[in-house]
Short mmCIF file of C-alpha atoms in Angstrom, two decimals:
data_model
loop_
_atom_site.label_atom_id
_atom_site.label_comp_id
_atom_site.label_asym_id
_atom_site.label_seq_id
_atom_site.Cartn_x
_atom_site.Cartn_y
_atom_site.Cartn_z
CA MET A 1 37.61 -27.15 7.38
CA LEU A 2 35.34 -29.47 5.43
CA LEU A 3 33.52 -30.50 8.55
CA ARG A 4 33.03 -26.80 9.55
CA ALA A 5 31.61 -26.16 6.03
CA ILE A 6 29.25 -29.10 6.39
CA ILE A 7 28.11 -28.01 9.84
CA LEU A 8 27.44 -24.53 8.46
CA VAL A 9 25.80 -25.43 5.14
CA GLY A 10 23.66 -28.27 6.46
CA PRO A 11 21.45 -26.22 8.86
CA VAL A 12 21.24 -23.25 6.42
CA ALA A 13 20.13 -25.53 3.57
CA ALA A 14 17.64 -27.19 5.93
CA SER A 15 16.26 -23.81 6.92
CA LEU A 16 15.84 -22.79 3.32
CA ALA A 17 14.14 -26.07 2.51
CA LEU A 18 11.76 -25.46 5.48
CA TYR A 19 11.06 -21.91 4.37
CA PHE A 20 10.27 -22.86 0.80
CA SER A 21 8.18 -25.82 1.75
CA LEU A 22 6.19 -23.79 4.29
CA SER A 23 5.76 -20.85 1.89
CA LEU A 24 5.04 -22.64 -1.31
CA TYR A 25 3.20 -25.70 -0.12
CA VAL A 26 2.22 -26.11 3.56
CA PHE A 27 0.63 -22.75 4.29
CA PRO A 28 -1.06 -22.18 0.87
CA GLN A 29 -2.60 -25.70 1.09
CA SER A 30 -3.74 -25.12 4.68
CA TYR A 31 -5.74 -21.98 3.89
CA GLN A 32 -9.16 -22.90 2.53
CA ILE A 33 -10.13 -19.38 1.66
CA GLU A 34 -13.56 -19.45 0.10
CA PRO A 35 -14.74 -16.18 -1.60
CA ARG A 36 -17.27 -14.33 0.46
CA ARG A 37 -20.87 -14.45 -0.80
CA PRO A 38 -22.44 -11.02 -0.57
CA GLU A 39 -26.08 -10.77 -1.78
CA ALA A 40 -27.10 -7.61 -3.47
CA VAL A 41 -30.78 -6.60 -3.35
CA ILE A 42 -32.62 -3.40 -4.23
CA THR A 43 -35.14 -3.23 -1.42
CA ASN A 44 -37.01 -0.05 -2.44
CA VAL A 45 -37.48 2.12 -5.53
CA SER A 46 -39.91 4.94 -5.36
CA LEU A 47 -40.72 7.63 -7.90
CA SER A 48 -42.17 10.98 -6.83
CA THR A 49 -44.55 10.98 -9.80
CA ALA A 50 -45.55 8.82 -12.69
CA GLU A 51 -45.95 11.84 -14.98
CA VAL A 52 -43.88 15.01 -15.38
CA LYS A 53 -44.01 17.97 -17.63
CA LEU A 54 -40.95 18.64 -19.91
CA GLU A 55 -38.51 20.94 -18.14
CA GLY A 56 -39.95 19.68 -14.85
CA THR A 57 -38.18 17.33 -12.45
CA PHE A 58 -39.00 14.12 -10.63
CA VAL A 59 -37.28 12.42 -7.64
CA ILE A 60 -36.24 8.81 -7.57
CA SER A 61 -35.35 7.18 -4.25
CA VAL A 62 -33.41 3.90 -4.30
CA THR A 63 -32.39 1.63 -1.44
CA GLY A 64 -29.86 -1.13 -1.71
CA THR A 65 -29.17 -3.85 0.78
CA ASN A 66 -26.58 -6.62 1.21
CA ARG A 67 -28.31 -9.68 2.60
CA GLY A 68 -25.19 -11.87 2.46
CA GLU A 69 -21.60 -11.69 3.75
CA GLU A 70 -19.61 -8.43 3.80
CA ALA A 71 -18.92 -7.11 0.21
CA ASP A 72 -15.55 -5.45 -0.57
CA MET A 73 -17.79 -3.11 -2.53
CA GLN A 74 -21.44 -2.97 -3.54
CA ILE A 75 -22.75 -0.64 -6.24
CA VAL A 76 -26.23 0.67 -6.76
CA SER A 77 -26.48 1.83 -10.31
CA ILE A 78 -29.28 4.03 -11.65
CA GLY A 79 -29.15 4.54 -15.40
CA PHE A 80 -31.02 6.93 -17.66
CA PRO A 81 -31.08 5.74 -21.27
CA ASN A 82 -32.86 8.93 -22.40
CA LEU A 83 -30.02 11.17 -21.05
CA THR A 84 -26.46 11.45 -22.37
CA ARG A 85 -25.23 14.00 -19.82
CA ALA A 86 -25.32 13.67 -16.08
CA ASP A 87 -25.73 17.37 -15.50
CA ASN A 88 -29.56 16.77 -15.66
CA ILE A 89 -29.25 14.64 -12.46
CA GLU A 90 -28.73 15.93 -9.02
CA VAL A 91 -27.96 13.97 -5.93
CA LEU A 92 -30.45 15.30 -3.32
CA LYS A 93 -29.19 13.20 -0.45
CA HIS A 94 -27.47 9.90 0.18
CA ILE A 95 -26.12 7.85 3.09
CA PHE A 96 -23.47 5.84 1.15
CA VAL A 97 -19.97 5.70 2.63
CA GLN A 98 -18.34 7.24 -0.53
CA THR A 99 -19.61 10.02 -2.75
CA PRO A 100 -21.78 8.70 -5.62
CA ILE A 101 -20.36 9.12 -9.15
CA LEU A 102 -22.20 10.88 -11.89
CA ILE A 103 -21.33 9.25 -15.17
CA ASP A 104 -21.67 10.84 -18.72
CA ALA A 105 -22.02 8.78 -21.90
CA GLY A 106 -18.59 7.92 -23.22
CA LYS A 107 -16.92 7.42 -19.86
CA PRO A 108 -15.38 3.95 -19.19
CA VAL A 109 -17.34 1.72 -16.80
CA GLY A 110 -17.09 -1.93 -15.77
CA SER A 111 -19.19 -4.68 -17.34
CA GLU A 112 -20.23 -8.32 -17.05
CA TYR A 113 -20.13 -8.20 -13.26
CA ALA A 114 -16.22 -8.06 -13.50
CA GLY A 115 -15.80 -4.60 -12.05
CA ASN A 116 -13.17 -2.60 -13.92
CA GLY A 117 -11.73 -5.79 -15.31
CA ARG A 118 -13.80 -5.46 -18.56
CA PRO A 119 -14.30 -1.86 -19.26
CA VAL A 120 -16.78 -0.51 -21.78
CA ASP A 121 -17.83 3.04 -22.76
CA ALA A 122 -20.97 4.26 -21.06
CA GLN A 123 -23.84 4.63 -23.59
CA TYR A 124 -25.98 6.93 -21.46
CA ALA A 125 -25.94 8.94 -18.22
CA SER A 126 -26.10 7.06 -14.91
CA VAL A 127 -25.30 7.37 -11.24
CA GLU A 128 -23.18 4.86 -9.42
CA ALA A 129 -23.54 4.94 -5.65
CA PHE A 130 -21.31 2.57 -3.61
CA SER A 131 -20.07 1.72 -0.22
CA ARG A 132 -16.63 0.21 0.18
CA PRO A 133 -16.83 -2.02 2.21
CA TRP A 134 -20.55 -2.78 2.51
CA ALA A 135 -21.28 -4.80 5.62
CA GLY A 136 -23.64 -7.77 5.47
CA GLY A 137 -27.22 -6.76 6.56
CA SER A 138 -26.80 -3.03 5.98
CA SER A 139 -28.75 -0.80 3.66
CA TYR A 140 -27.88 2.55 1.90
CA ASN A 141 -30.20 4.94 0.26
CA ILE A 142 -29.94 7.65 -2.41
CA ASP A 143 -32.43 10.31 -3.65
CA LEU A 144 -31.88 11.75 -7.13
CA GLN A 145 -33.66 14.68 -8.81
CA VAL A 146 -33.89 14.15 -12.55
CA ARG A 147 -34.82 16.53 -15.35
CA PRO A 148 -35.95 14.76 -18.50
CA GLN A 149 -34.93 16.44 -21.78
CA THR A 150 -37.41 14.94 -24.25
CA GLU A 151 -41.15 14.17 -24.24
CA GLY A 152 -42.43 10.58 -24.22
CA MET A 153 -41.52 7.63 -22.08
CA PHE A 154 -38.56 8.26 -19.81
CA ALA A 155 -36.87 5.07 -18.67
CA VAL A 156 -34.89 4.43 -15.52
CA PHE A 157 -32.64 1.33 -15.18
CA VAL A 158 -31.96 0.19 -11.64
CA LYS A 159 -29.43 -2.59 -10.62
CA SER A 160 -27.03 -3.53 -7.79
CA VAL A 161 -23.83 -5.46 -7.95
CA ALA A 162 -21.73 -6.63 -5.10
CA PHE A 163 -17.98 -7.63 -5.22
CA PRO A 164 -16.37 -10.06 -5.13
CA HIS A 165 -19.01 -11.30 -7.63
CA SER A 166 -18.73 -14.83 -6.35
CA TRP A 167 -22.21 -16.10 -7.14
CA ASP A 168 -25.41 -15.25 -8.91
CA GLY A 169 -26.90 -13.73 -5.76
CA ALA A 170 -24.20 -11.05 -5.91
CA HIS A 171 -26.19 -9.13 -8.48
CA TRP A 172 -29.85 -7.84 -8.63
CA PRO A 173 -32.00 -8.40 -10.59
CA HIS A 174 -31.29 -12.05 -11.53
CA GLU A 175 -33.11 -11.88 -14.87
CA GLY A 176 -34.91 -9.62 -17.23
CA ILE A 177 -33.58 -6.94 -19.43
CA SER A 178 -29.77 -6.70 -19.99
CA ASP A 179 -28.19 -3.34 -20.39
CA TYR A 180 -25.11 -2.40 -22.51
CA GLN A 181 -22.85 -3.59 -19.62
CA LYS A 182 -24.33 -7.05 -20.09
CA GLU A 183 -25.87 -6.78 -16.63
CA PHE A 184 -29.56 -7.29 -15.68
CA VAL A 185 -31.61 -4.25 -14.87
CA GLU A 186 -35.12 -3.53 -13.46
CA VAL A 187 -36.90 -0.94 -15.61
CA TYR A 188 -39.06 1.95 -14.33
CA HIS A 189 -40.86 4.67 -16.34
CA VAL A 190 -42.00 8.26 -16.05
CA GLN A 191 -44.28 9.74 -18.66
CA VAL A 192 -42.93 13.13 -19.92
CA THR A 193 -45.63 15.39 -21.27
CA LYS A 194 -45.65 18.81 -23.03
CA PRO A 195 -45.04 21.75 -20.71
CA MET B 1 47.06 28.10 24.67
CA ASN B 2 43.63 27.20 26.08
CA TYR B 3 43.98 23.62 27.49
CA PHE B 4 40.28 23.60 28.53
CA ARG B 5 39.00 24.19 25.03
CA GLN B 6 37.51 21.04 23.58
CA SER B 7 38.26 19.71 20.15
CA PRO B 8 35.21 19.28 17.86
CA ALA B 9 35.44 15.51 18.44
CA GLN B 10 35.59 15.90 22.20
CA SER B 11 32.58 18.24 22.18
CA ILE B 12 30.67 15.80 19.97
CA ILE B 13 31.36 13.00 22.41
CA GLY B 14 30.38 15.35 25.29
CA SER B 15 27.00 15.99 23.64
CA SER B 16 26.56 12.48 22.52
CA SER B 17 23.37 11.70 24.48
CA ARG B 18 21.75 14.77 23.02
CA PHE B 19 22.77 13.72 19.54
CA LEU B 20 21.61 10.21 20.14
CA ALA B 21 18.20 11.53 21.26
CA GLY B 22 18.02 13.55 18.17
CA TYR B 23 18.84 10.66 15.85
CA VAL B 24 16.48 8.30 17.72
CA LEU B 25 13.67 10.82 17.47
CA VAL B 26 14.16 11.27 13.76
CA SER B 27 14.37 7.52 13.16
CA LEU B 28 11.17 6.77 15.25
CA GLY B 29 9.51 9.68 13.54
CA VAL B 30 10.24 8.35 10.10
CA LEU B 31 9.26 4.88 11.30
CA LEU B 32 5.89 6.20 12.38
CA ALA B 33 5.51 8.13 9.13
CA ALA B 34 6.47 5.15 6.99
CA GLY B 35 4.23 2.83 8.96
CA GLY B 36 1.42 5.34 8.64
CA GLY B 37 2.04 5.48 4.92
CA SER B 38 1.81 1.72 4.57
CA TRP B 39 -1.47 1.71 6.57
CA ASP B 40 -2.69 4.49 4.35
CA ILE B 41 -2.20 2.34 1.21
CA ASN B 42 -4.29 -0.43 2.74
CA ASN B 43 -6.86 2.00 3.97
CA HIS B 44 -7.27 3.22 0.36
CA LEU B 45 -7.68 -0.36 -0.80
CA LEU B 46 -10.22 -1.25 1.87
CA ASN B 47 -12.13 1.89 2.61
CA LYS B 48 -11.42 4.32 -0.28
CA PRO B 49 -11.20 7.44 2.01
CA GLU B 50 -12.08 10.69 0.32
CA THR B 51 -10.56 13.13 2.79
CA PHE B 52 -7.05 14.17 3.67
CA PHE B 53 -8.01 13.90 7.34
CA ALA B 54 -7.81 10.16 7.62
CA PRO B 55 -6.31 8.30 10.65
CA PRO B 56 -3.30 6.96 8.72
CA HIS B 57 -2.55 10.49 7.56
CA ALA B 58 -2.62 11.58 11.28
CA VAL B 59 -0.06 8.84 12.17
CA LEU B 60 2.06 9.73 9.11
CA TYR B 61 2.18 13.49 9.98
CA SER B 62 2.64 12.76 13.83
CA GLY B 63 5.80 10.84 12.67
CA ALA B 64 6.83 13.78 10.59
CA GLY B 65 6.36 16.02 13.68
CA ALA B 66 8.66 13.74 15.76
CA ALA B 67 11.24 13.80 12.94
CA VAL B 68 11.14 17.58 12.92
CA ALA B 69 11.63 17.70 16.77
CA GLY B 70 14.67 15.39 16.33
CA ALA B 71 16.10 17.46 13.53
CA VAL B 72 15.77 20.58 15.68
CA ILE B 73 17.62 18.90 18.53
CA LEU B 74 20.37 17.84 16.18
CA PHE B 75 20.66 21.24 14.59
CA LEU B 76 20.84 23.11 17.84
CA THR B 77 23.24 20.69 19.46
CA SER B 78 25.58 20.68 16.42
CA ARG B 79 25.63 24.46 16.37
CA ARG B 80 26.55 24.46 20.08
CA THR B 81 29.45 22.04 19.46
CA GLY B 82 30.44 23.83 16.22
CA ALA B 83 30.60 20.72 14.20
CA THR B 84 27.78 20.02 11.73
CA ILE B 85 28.68 16.56 10.38
CA ARG B 86 27.34 15.30 7.10
CA PRO B 87 24.71 12.96 8.58
CA ILE B 88 23.13 15.86 10.46
CA LYS B 89 23.03 17.97 7.25
CA LEU B 90 21.31 15.05 5.55
CA VAL B 91 18.76 14.82 8.46
CA VAL B 92 18.05 18.52 8.31
CA ALA B 93 17.67 18.54 4.57
CA GLY B 94 15.36 15.51 4.67
CA VAL B 95 13.18 16.95 7.36
CA ILE B 96 12.91 20.26 5.42
CA ILE B 97 11.75 18.29 2.47
CA LEU B 98 9.18 16.51 4.74
CA VAL B 99 7.94 19.75 6.13
CA VAL B 100 7.46 21.29 2.67
CA ALA B 101 5.77 18.12 1.40
CA GLY B 102 2.94 18.22 3.99
CA PRO B 103 1.17 21.40 2.77
CA VAL B 104 1.90 20.61 -0.87
CA ASP B 105 0.23 17.23 -0.31
CA PHE B 106 -2.82 18.91 1.30
CA ALA B 107 -2.99 21.39 -1.60
CA TRP B 108 -2.74 18.54 -4.10
CA HIS B 109 -5.64 16.70 -2.34
CA SER B 110 -7.66 19.87 -2.38
CA ALA B 111 -7.06 20.48 -6.10
CA PHE B 112 -7.28 16.93 -7.42
CA GLY B 113 -9.21 15.05 -4.71
CA LEU B 114 -8.24 11.46 -4.06
CA ASP B 115 -4.62 11.13 -5.09
CA GLY B 116 -2.72 8.03 -6.21
CA LEU B 117 0.32 6.42 -4.60
CA LEU B 118 2.76 8.13 -6.87
CA SER B 119 2.14 11.88 -6.95
CA PRO B 120 4.62 14.76 -6.95
CA PRO B 121 3.97 15.54 -3.14
CA HIS B 122 4.21 11.86 -2.15
CA PHE B 123 7.44 11.49 -4.04
CA VAL B 124 8.87 14.43 -2.22
CA LEU B 125 7.50 13.20 1.07
CA VAL B 126 9.18 9.79 0.69
CA SER B 127 12.39 11.31 -0.54
CA GLY B 128 12.54 13.46 2.62
CA MET B 129 11.82 10.21 4.67
CA ILE B 130 14.64 8.38 3.03
CA ALA B 131 17.16 11.21 3.41
CA SER B 132 16.32 11.89 7.09
CA SER B 133 16.29 8.23 8.12
CA VAL B 134 19.62 7.51 6.21
CA GLY B 135 21.11 10.58 7.89
CA ALA B 136 19.89 9.41 11.31
CA LEU B 137 21.26 5.95 10.83
CA ALA B 138 24.65 7.35 9.59
CA GLY B 139 24.75 9.73 12.50
CA MET B 140 24.14 6.92 15.04
CA VAL B 141 26.98 4.93 13.38
CA TYR B 142 29.24 7.96 13.45
CA HIS B 143 28.68 8.56 17.12
CA GLY B 144 28.68 4.88 17.97
CA SER B 145 32.01 4.44 16.21
CA MET B 146 33.49 7.37 18.16
CA ALA B 147 32.31 5.81 21.47
CA PHE B 148 33.36 2.16 20.62
CA ARG B 149 36.40 3.21 18.51
CA GLU B 150 35.13 0.78 15.89
CA LEU B 151 32.20 0.53 13.53
CA ARG B 152 29.67 -0.91 15.90
CA LEU B 153 26.24 0.01 17.21
CA HIS B 154 24.02 -1.19 20.03
CA PRO B 155 21.58 -3.82 18.64
CA LEU B 156 18.51 -1.73 19.62
CA LEU B 157 19.90 1.25 17.86
CA ILE B 158 20.49 -0.87 14.70
CA ILE B 159 16.84 -1.79 14.70
CA ILE B 160 15.74 1.70 15.35
CA GLY B 161 18.06 3.09 12.67
CA VAL B 162 17.67 0.45 9.97
CA LEU B 163 13.87 -0.19 10.05
CA PRO B 164 12.85 3.39 8.98
CA VAL B 165 15.35 3.33 6.13
CA TRP B 166 13.90 -0.01 4.99
CA LEU B 167 10.33 1.11 5.21
CA ALA B 168 10.92 4.43 3.54
CA ALA B 169 12.98 2.93 0.69
CA SER B 170 10.27 0.24 0.29
CA GLY B 171 7.74 3.00 -0.10
CA MET B 172 9.69 4.53 -2.92
CA ILE B 173 9.90 1.16 -4.74
CA ASP B 174 6.19 0.64 -4.08
CA MET B 175 5.51 3.94 -5.88
CA PHE B 176 7.23 2.75 -9.01
CA SER B 177 5.87 -0.77 -8.95
CA LEU B 178 2.33 -0.82 -7.58
CA PRO B 179 -0.52 0.14 -9.94
CA PHE B 180 -2.22 2.46 -7.49
CA SER B 181 -1.41 5.83 -9.21
CA ARG B 182 -4.27 6.34 -11.68
CA THR B 183 -6.68 9.02 -10.74
CA ASP B 184 -9.30 11.11 -12.58
CA TYR B 185 -6.71 13.61 -13.38
CA PHE B 186 -3.42 11.71 -13.83
CA ASP B 187 -2.18 8.32 -14.68
CA PHE B 188 1.21 7.72 -13.03
CA ASN B 189 0.82 3.98 -13.05
CA PRO B 190 3.97 2.21 -14.06
CA HIS B 191 3.72 -0.10 -17.13
CA PRO B 192 3.02 -3.56 -15.62
CA ALA B 193 6.35 -4.94 -17.01
CA LEU B 194 8.24 -2.06 -15.64
CA GLY B 195 6.49 -2.38 -12.29
CA VAL B 196 7.48 -6.11 -12.03
CA THR B 197 11.07 -5.32 -13.07
CA VAL B 198 11.39 -2.62 -10.47
CA ALA B 199 10.02 -4.87 -7.76
CA THR B 200 12.07 -7.97 -8.76
CA LEU B 201 15.31 -6.06 -8.85
CA ALA B 202 14.96 -3.33 -6.25
CA PHE B 203 13.34 -5.15 -3.32
CA PRO B 204 16.03 -7.90 -3.10
CA VAL B 205 18.88 -5.35 -3.28
CA LEU B 206 17.31 -3.28 -0.57
CA ILE B 207 16.69 -6.31 1.72
CA SER B 208 20.20 -7.62 1.12
CA VAL B 209 22.00 -4.30 1.74
CA LEU B 210 20.17 -3.51 4.96
CA ALA B 211 20.25 -7.06 6.37
CA CYS B 212 23.94 -7.52 5.69
CA SER B 213 24.71 -3.99 6.93
CA SER B 214 22.80 -4.68 10.21
CA SER B 215 24.89 -7.76 10.75
CA ALA B 216 28.12 -5.86 10.08
CA LEU B 217 27.08 -3.13 12.47
CA ALA B 218 26.53 -5.66 15.16
CA GLY B 219 30.02 -7.10 14.65
CA LYS B 220 28.32 -10.13 12.91
CA ARG B 221 26.95 -11.30 16.18
CA PHE B 222 23.98 -13.67 15.77
CA GLY B 223 20.57 -12.25 16.46
CA VAL B 224 20.64 -8.71 15.18
CA MET B 225 19.91 -9.39 11.49
CA THR B 226 17.17 -11.76 12.62
CA ALA B 227 15.74 -9.07 14.98
CA VAL B 228 15.74 -6.39 12.22
CA GLY B 229 13.95 -8.90 9.95
CA ALA B 230 11.50 -9.67 12.72
CA ALA B 231 10.88 -5.93 13.22
CA PHE B 232 10.14 -5.50 9.49
CA ILE B 233 7.79 -8.54 9.58
CA ALA B 234 6.01 -7.22 12.66
CA THR B 235 5.52 -3.78 10.99
CA GLY B 236 4.20 -5.53 7.79
CA MET B 237 1.75 -7.56 9.89
CA LEU B 238 0.40 -4.49 11.73
CA THR B 239 0.12 -2.24 8.66
CA SER B 240 -0.72 -4.51 5.76
CA ILE B 241 -2.23 -7.72 7.15
CA VAL B 242 -4.09 -7.09 10.32
CA PRO B 243 -6.18 -4.15 8.97
CA ASN B 244 -7.67 -6.47 6.29
CA GLY B 245 -9.71 -9.02 8.27
CA ALA B 246 -9.60 -11.49 5.32
CA LEU B 247 -5.87 -11.82 5.64
CA VAL B 248 -5.51 -12.33 9.34
CA GLN B 249 -5.51 -16.08 9.03
CA THR B 250 -2.35 -15.80 6.84
CA LEU B 251 -0.24 -14.36 9.59
CA PRO B 252 1.63 -17.64 10.24
CA PHE B 253 2.53 -17.75 6.51
CA TYR B 254 3.95 -14.24 6.75
CA ALA B 255 5.77 -15.07 10.06
CA ALA B 256 7.71 -17.84 8.20
CA ASN B 257 9.76 -15.01 6.54
CA ILE B 258 11.88 -15.00 9.66
CA ILE B 259 13.51 -18.27 8.58
CA PRO B 260 15.74 -16.90 5.76
CA PHE B 261 16.88 -14.06 8.07
CA ALA B 262 17.83 -16.48 10.84
CA ALA B 263 19.65 -18.71 8.33
CA ALA B 264 21.53 -15.78 6.79
CA ASP B 265 22.30 -14.40 10.29
CA ALA B 266 23.69 -17.78 11.41
CA LEU B 267 25.77 -18.06 8.28
CA LEU B 268 27.42 -14.60 8.86
CA SER B 269 28.00 -15.19 12.52
CA PHE B 270 29.86 -18.49 11.91
CA SER B 271 31.78 -17.55 8.87
CA ARG B 272 33.39 -14.22 7.93
CA SER B 273 34.31 -15.28 4.36
CA ARG B 274 33.18 -13.19 1.34
CA ILE B 275 31.30 -16.21 -0.03
CA SER B 276 29.26 -16.43 3.17
CA LEU B 277 28.44 -12.69 2.89
CA TYR B 278 27.15 -13.22 -0.75
CA ALA B 279 25.26 -16.37 0.24
CA ALA B 280 23.60 -14.47 3.15
CA GLY B 281 22.63 -11.66 0.77
CA ALA B 282 21.19 -14.10 -1.70
CA ILE B 283 19.23 -15.97 0.99
CA VAL B 284 17.50 -12.94 2.45
CA ALA B 285 16.85 -11.58 -1.05
CA LEU B 286 15.01 -14.77 -2.05
CA ALA B 287 12.39 -13.96 0.56
CA PHE B 288 11.34 -10.68 -1.20
CA PHE B 289 8.21 -12.11 -2.75
CA THR B 290 6.84 -13.43 0.50
CA LEU B 291 8.15 -10.49 2.53
CA TYR B 292 6.31 -7.96 0.51
CA TYR B 293 3.04 -9.93 0.63
CA PRO B 294 0.22 -8.92 0.40
CA LEU B 295 0.62 -5.72 -1.66
CA ILE B 296 3.09 -7.30 -4.14
CA THR B 297 -0.02 -9.29 -5.41
CA TYR B 298 -1.07 -6.17 -7.22
CA THR B 299 2.25 -5.56 -8.94
CA TYR B 300 2.50 -9.19 -10.34
CA GLY B 301 -1.30 -9.43 -10.79
CA LYS B 302 -1.22 -6.61 -13.33
CA VAL B 303 1.32 -8.43 -15.47
CA LEU B 304 -0.58 -11.70 -15.07
CA GLU B 305 -3.66 -9.77 -16.30
CA GLN B 306 -5.66 -10.08 -13.16
CA ASN B 307 -6.96 -6.59 -13.30
CA THR B 308 -9.34 -6.50 -10.36
CA ILE B 309 -8.03 -8.06 -7.11
CA TRP B 310 -10.64 -7.52 -4.34
CA PRO B 311 -9.17 -7.06 -0.88
CA SER B 312 -11.01 -10.13 0.42
CA LEU B 313 -9.52 -12.27 -2.37
CA MET B 314 -5.99 -11.03 -2.06
CA ALA B 315 -4.62 -14.16 -0.27
CA PRO B 316 -6.13 -16.78 -2.69
CA THR B 317 -5.03 -14.66 -5.58
CA TYR B 318 -1.52 -14.39 -4.12
CA PHE B 319 -1.24 -18.10 -3.38
CA LYS B 320 -2.41 -18.91 -6.86
CA MET B 321 0.32 -16.80 -8.45
CA LEU B 322 3.11 -17.95 -5.92
CA GLY B 323 3.84 -21.18 -7.75
CA THR B 324 4.10 -19.35 -11.09
CA VAL B 325 6.13 -16.26 -9.95
CA MET B 326 8.53 -17.72 -7.37
CA PRO B 327 10.50 -19.97 -9.89
CA LEU B 328 10.82 -17.02 -12.23
CA VAL B 329 12.16 -14.62 -9.69
CA VAL B 330 14.52 -16.86 -7.81
CA ALA B 331 17.56 -16.28 -10.02
CA PRO B 332 17.30 -12.47 -10.37
CA ALA B 333 16.46 -12.08 -6.72
CA ALA B 334 19.53 -14.13 -5.72
CA ALA B 335 21.71 -12.18 -8.08
CA MET B 336 20.48 -8.80 -6.76
CA GLY B 337 20.99 -10.20 -3.20
CA ILE B 338 24.61 -10.88 -3.99
CA LEU B 339 24.94 -7.37 -5.41
CA GLY B 340 23.36 -5.99 -2.31
CA ALA B 341 25.72 -7.93 -0.01
CA ALA B 342 28.73 -6.65 -2.00
CA ALA B 343 27.38 -3.10 -1.79
CA SER B 344 26.85 -3.50 1.94
CA GLY B 345 30.49 -4.74 2.38
CA LYS B 346 31.69 -1.61 0.34
CA LEU B 347 29.54 0.70 2.39
CA ILE B 348 30.85 -0.67 5.69
CA ALA B 349 34.46 -0.56 4.51
CA LYS B 350 34.02 3.02 3.37
CA ASN B 351 32.61 4.00 6.72
CA LYS B 352 35.54 2.27 8.39
CA ALA B 353 38.00 4.32 6.33
CA LEU B 354 36.23 7.59 7.40
#
């Protein structure tokens, strides 16, 4: 009886020891999984005009590229610090995989290149165009029609962030002005004049 | 007296191949639907589809179609034999729920766009899958026991019957544990602590009940519990690991899950004691955290405050938390495994009495 129990328990215990050692130690140690290194770049920004009359519109075209490894997601963000509502922005056309999101001031957005891990409230209107996944070497473009609401200098903030954000090359630009999301942006201007 | 008139039991036996075809079709249909559902979850993680007409949905609803065909066969055959047994009623009810859930799901997508994992139509859909797959398994057992005159089933039928129940019930547990149910319109995400509690208690019970029942239905012969475990592992590989290229290299890690099943299977085939049954239940239940890799990373990641887990980083995130989580869940998982084994023993005894 005792011998039978030993014969039974021995192999079962050995199997469990094998399972736990494989699962907890051997396999996890054997996988050297390095985070992918996507490289986000804005390769083209063009404005239809440098000056627009109040109540008029202008078109901004932005192209983002991933020059690195495949990104789980890459965002091209176009912010409008002089607008609080996104209903003054219209997506004319885009070739992103998913539908771009129009963001009003007050809506929660990610920050500090951490995605949704550190949400903050948006301080102005913006458009987030993204592809999930975004293959290395591919580019996506978006054209927006914008209607400024006040006279003066109308600013446009452009940036791109790739995820996983595994290195500094995963965001563009790498330096310059930092926005409320504590992420660098490239600034473009359009002069808005009296109608 | 009409000596040629068959008793209900005789006519059921006479139509057994048609019944069997119906049950198998329902089980395979639910298997396809549940597999499609699992693929759909991964597709949402990787590709964020925005339309109802995605390939995983096509697989899911093809499976639902097969289940409908099986239910129709069962319904018509049972009407002809004049005996609609409880499992067939369960199958028909489940399939009706499935059929109703389809258009409701489409309407929900149309009204609210991208939906989360837990939504009213998804809950109804998975409930229908559980009811119909449990009904099909019970029906196979009923007809099998009439043929064998004991509670036994062919090993292949055990796999075909048990696997869809396992996948559908896992889908239900996923709904109440994974943080994938927040949309622009609704936030049905479970509280992180609740999600972890549900996963830690429900997955081990489910694994234990189904693994021990599979062994019992095979007359405790070695191999069947292992084969059922292998079928679940293969399904997990195909629907959750292979679609994410970053996880493919972890396939050997996932395949190691077969070891606890083989150990528990050996234990039950060599010893019929109650202690062996409980030990077997505990052993298979211990594997729940590795068996539900990779998606379980999100459930536990939420409570460990890893809010953003990118698909390409799922494996390193999981392996990082493995050492922390495993020691904490061993005791509750083993306890729930014992509970599941006891429940399985009761279930089988109850069926024998019937």
